Amino acid sequence: MHPDYISIYNSRHSPTPLFQNSLTITDKKWHPPAKNSVLALFLPLAVGISQVMCRQLHETSMRERHEQWMEKYGKEYKDATEKEKRFLIFKDNVEFIESFNSGNTLYKLDVNHLADLTIKEFKASLNGYKRPLEIRTRTTS
C-alpha cells in the first residue's frame, strides 16, 4: 500500500523526490509511472500516424489533380515510369505555385500546360531560340 500523501525531507528539511523515475506526485496523490509512460508513448505515435495519413491524403489529392490536369491538356505518357516522373515534377511545380501564391504578391501563378516540365526542359522548349551564327557575328558598317 502507498500512502495518500508522500512527504520526504532530506537533512536540510527541503522537499526532495525520493523515487524520481518511478513515481510522480500530482496534487499530493501517488500515480504509478505506467500511466504516464503509456501516455508519453502513445501521444507521439498518434501524432505520427496523423501526419502520415495527412501526407497520404495530400498525395492522393495531388494524383487526382494530376489526372485531371492530364485530361484537360491532353497529356499522355509512353509508360508508367514516365508518368511517375512527370507526376513528381508536376507535384513540385504545384507546391511551388501554392507556396508563391500564399505570399503577399501583386500577381498570382497558376498551373498551365507546362506544369510537368522541369525548368531546364522549359528553357529548352520555349526559350531555346538561337539566332544563326552569321547574324550574331556580322558587323554593321
Coordinates of C-alpha atoms in Angstrom, one line a residue:
M1 CA 0.0 0.0 0.0
H2 CA 1.1 3.5 -0.8
P3 CA 0.2 6.4 1.5
D4 CA -2.1 9.1 0.1
Y5 CA 0.4 11.7 0.9
I6 CA 4.1 11.3 0.3
S7 CA 6.3 13.8 2.0
I8 CA 10.1 13.2 2.1
Y9 CA 12.6 15.5 3.6
N10 CA 16.4 15.4 3.3
S11 CA 18.8 16.5 6.1
R12 CA 18.2 20.2 5.3
H13 CA 14.4 19.8 5.6
S14 CA 13.7 20.7 1.9
P15 CA 11.3 18.5 -0.1
T16 CA 13.2 16.0 -2.3
P17 CA 11.7 13.4 -4.7
L18 CA 12.6 10.0 -3.4
F19 CA 11.9 7.9 -6.4
Q20 CA 12.2 10.4 -9.2
N21 CA 11.9 7.9 -12.1
S22 CA 9.4 5.6 -10.6
L23 CA 6.6 7.8 -9.3
T24 CA 5.1 11.2 -9.8
I25 CA 3.3 13.3 -7.3
T26 CA 0.5 15.4 -8.5
D27 CA -2.0 17.1 -6.2
K28 CA -0.4 15.1 -3.4
K29 CA -1.7 11.8 -4.8
W30 CA 0.5 8.9 -6.0
H31 CA 0.2 7.9 -9.6
P32 CA 2.0 4.9 -11.0
P33 CA 4.6 5.7 -13.7
A34 CA 3.0 3.2 -16.1
K35 CA 0.0 5.6 -16.7
N36 CA 2.3 8.5 -17.7
S37 CA 4.6 6.2 -19.7
V38 CA 1.8 4.9 -21.7
L39 CA 0.5 8.4 -22.4
A40 CA 4.0 9.5 -23.3
L41 CA 4.4 6.6 -25.6
F42 CA 1.1 6.9 -27.4
L43 CA 0.9 10.6 -27.9
P44 CA 3.9 10.8 -30.3
L45 CA 2.6 7.7 -32.0
A46 CA -0.8 9.3 -32.5
V47 CA 0.8 12.5 -33.9
G48 CA 3.0 10.5 -36.2
I49 CA 0.1 8.4 -37.6
S50 CA -2.0 11.6 -38.2
Q51 CA 0.9 13.2 -40.1
V52 CA 1.4 10.1 -42.3
M53 CA -2.4 10.0 -43.0
C54 CA -2.3 13.7 -43.9
R55 CA 0.6 13.1 -46.3
Q56 CA -1.1 10.2 -47.9
L57 CA -4.3 12.2 -48.3
H58 CA -2.3 15.1 -49.9
E59 CA -0.5 12.6 -52.2
T60 CA -3.9 11.1 -53.3
S61 CA -5.4 14.5 -53.8
M62 CA -2.3 15.6 -55.9
R63 CA -2.5 12.4 -58.0
E64 CA -6.2 13.1 -58.7
R65 CA -5.3 16.7 -59.6
H66 CA -2.6 15.4 -62.0
E67 CA -5.0 13.1 -63.7
Q68 CA -7.5 16.0 -64.2
W69 CA -4.7 18.2 -65.5
M70 CA -3.6 15.4 -67.9
E71 CA -7.2 15.1 -69.2
K72 CA -7.6 18.9 -69.5
Y73 CA -4.4 19.4 -71.6
G74 CA -4.4 16.0 -73.4
K75 CA -1.2 14.7 -71.8
E76 CA -0.2 11.1 -72.4
Y77 CA 3.0 9.4 -71.4
K78 CA 4.7 6.5 -73.0
D79 CA 4.8 4.3 -69.9
A80 CA 4.2 4.2 -66.1
T81 CA 7.8 5.2 -65.4
E82 CA 7.5 8.4 -67.5
K83 CA 4.1 9.1 -65.9
E84 CA 5.5 8.8 -62.4
K85 CA 8.5 11.1 -63.3
R86 CA 6.1 13.7 -64.8
F87 CA 3.8 13.4 -61.8
L88 CA 6.7 14.2 -59.4
I89 CA 7.7 17.2 -61.5
F90 CA 4.0 18.3 -61.6
K91 CA 3.7 17.9 -57.8
D92 CA 6.9 20.0 -57.2
N93 CA 5.7 22.7 -59.6
V94 CA 2.2 22.9 -58.0
E95 CA 3.7 23.1 -54.5
F96 CA 5.9 25.9 -55.7
I97 CA 2.9 27.7 -57.2
E98 CA 0.9 27.3 -54.0
S99 CA 3.8 28.5 -51.8
F100 CA 4.3 31.5 -54.0
N101 CA 0.6 32.4 -54.1
S102 CA 0.4 32.2 -50.3
G103 CA 2.8 35.2 -50.1
N104 CA 1.8 38.8 -50.4
T105 CA 2.5 39.5 -54.1
L106 CA 1.0 41.7 -56.8
Y107 CA 0.3 38.7 -59.0
K108 CA -0.5 35.0 -58.7
L109 CA 0.8 32.0 -60.5
D110 CA -1.4 29.2 -61.9
V111 CA -1.0 25.7 -63.3
N112 CA -0.9 25.5 -67.1
H113 CA 0.1 23.0 -69.9
L114 CA 3.8 23.3 -68.9
A115 CA 3.3 22.1 -65.3
D116 CA 5.0 18.7 -66.0
L117 CA 8.3 20.3 -67.2
T118 CA 11.4 21.0 -65.3
I119 CA 13.0 24.4 -65.5
K120 CA 15.7 23.1 -67.8
E121 CA 13.1 21.5 -70.1
F122 CA 11.0 24.6 -70.1
K123 CA 14.0 26.8 -71.1
A124 CA 15.0 24.3 -73.8
S125 CA 11.5 24.2 -75.3
L126 CA 10.3 27.8 -75.1
N127 CA 13.4 29.9 -74.7
G128 CA 15.7 27.9 -77.0
Y129 CA 15.7 30.2 -80.0
K130 CA 19.2 31.0 -81.0
R131 CA 20.0 33.4 -83.8
P132 CA 22.0 31.9 -86.6
L133 CA 25.8 32.4 -86.1
E134 CA 26.3 34.6 -89.2
I135 CA 23.7 37.1 -87.9
R136 CA 25.4 37.2 -84.5
T137 CA 28.9 37.7 -85.8
R138 CA 28.1 40.1 -88.7
T139 CA 29.2 43.6 -88.1
T140 CA 27.4 46.7 -89.2
S141 CA 29.1 49.2 -91.4

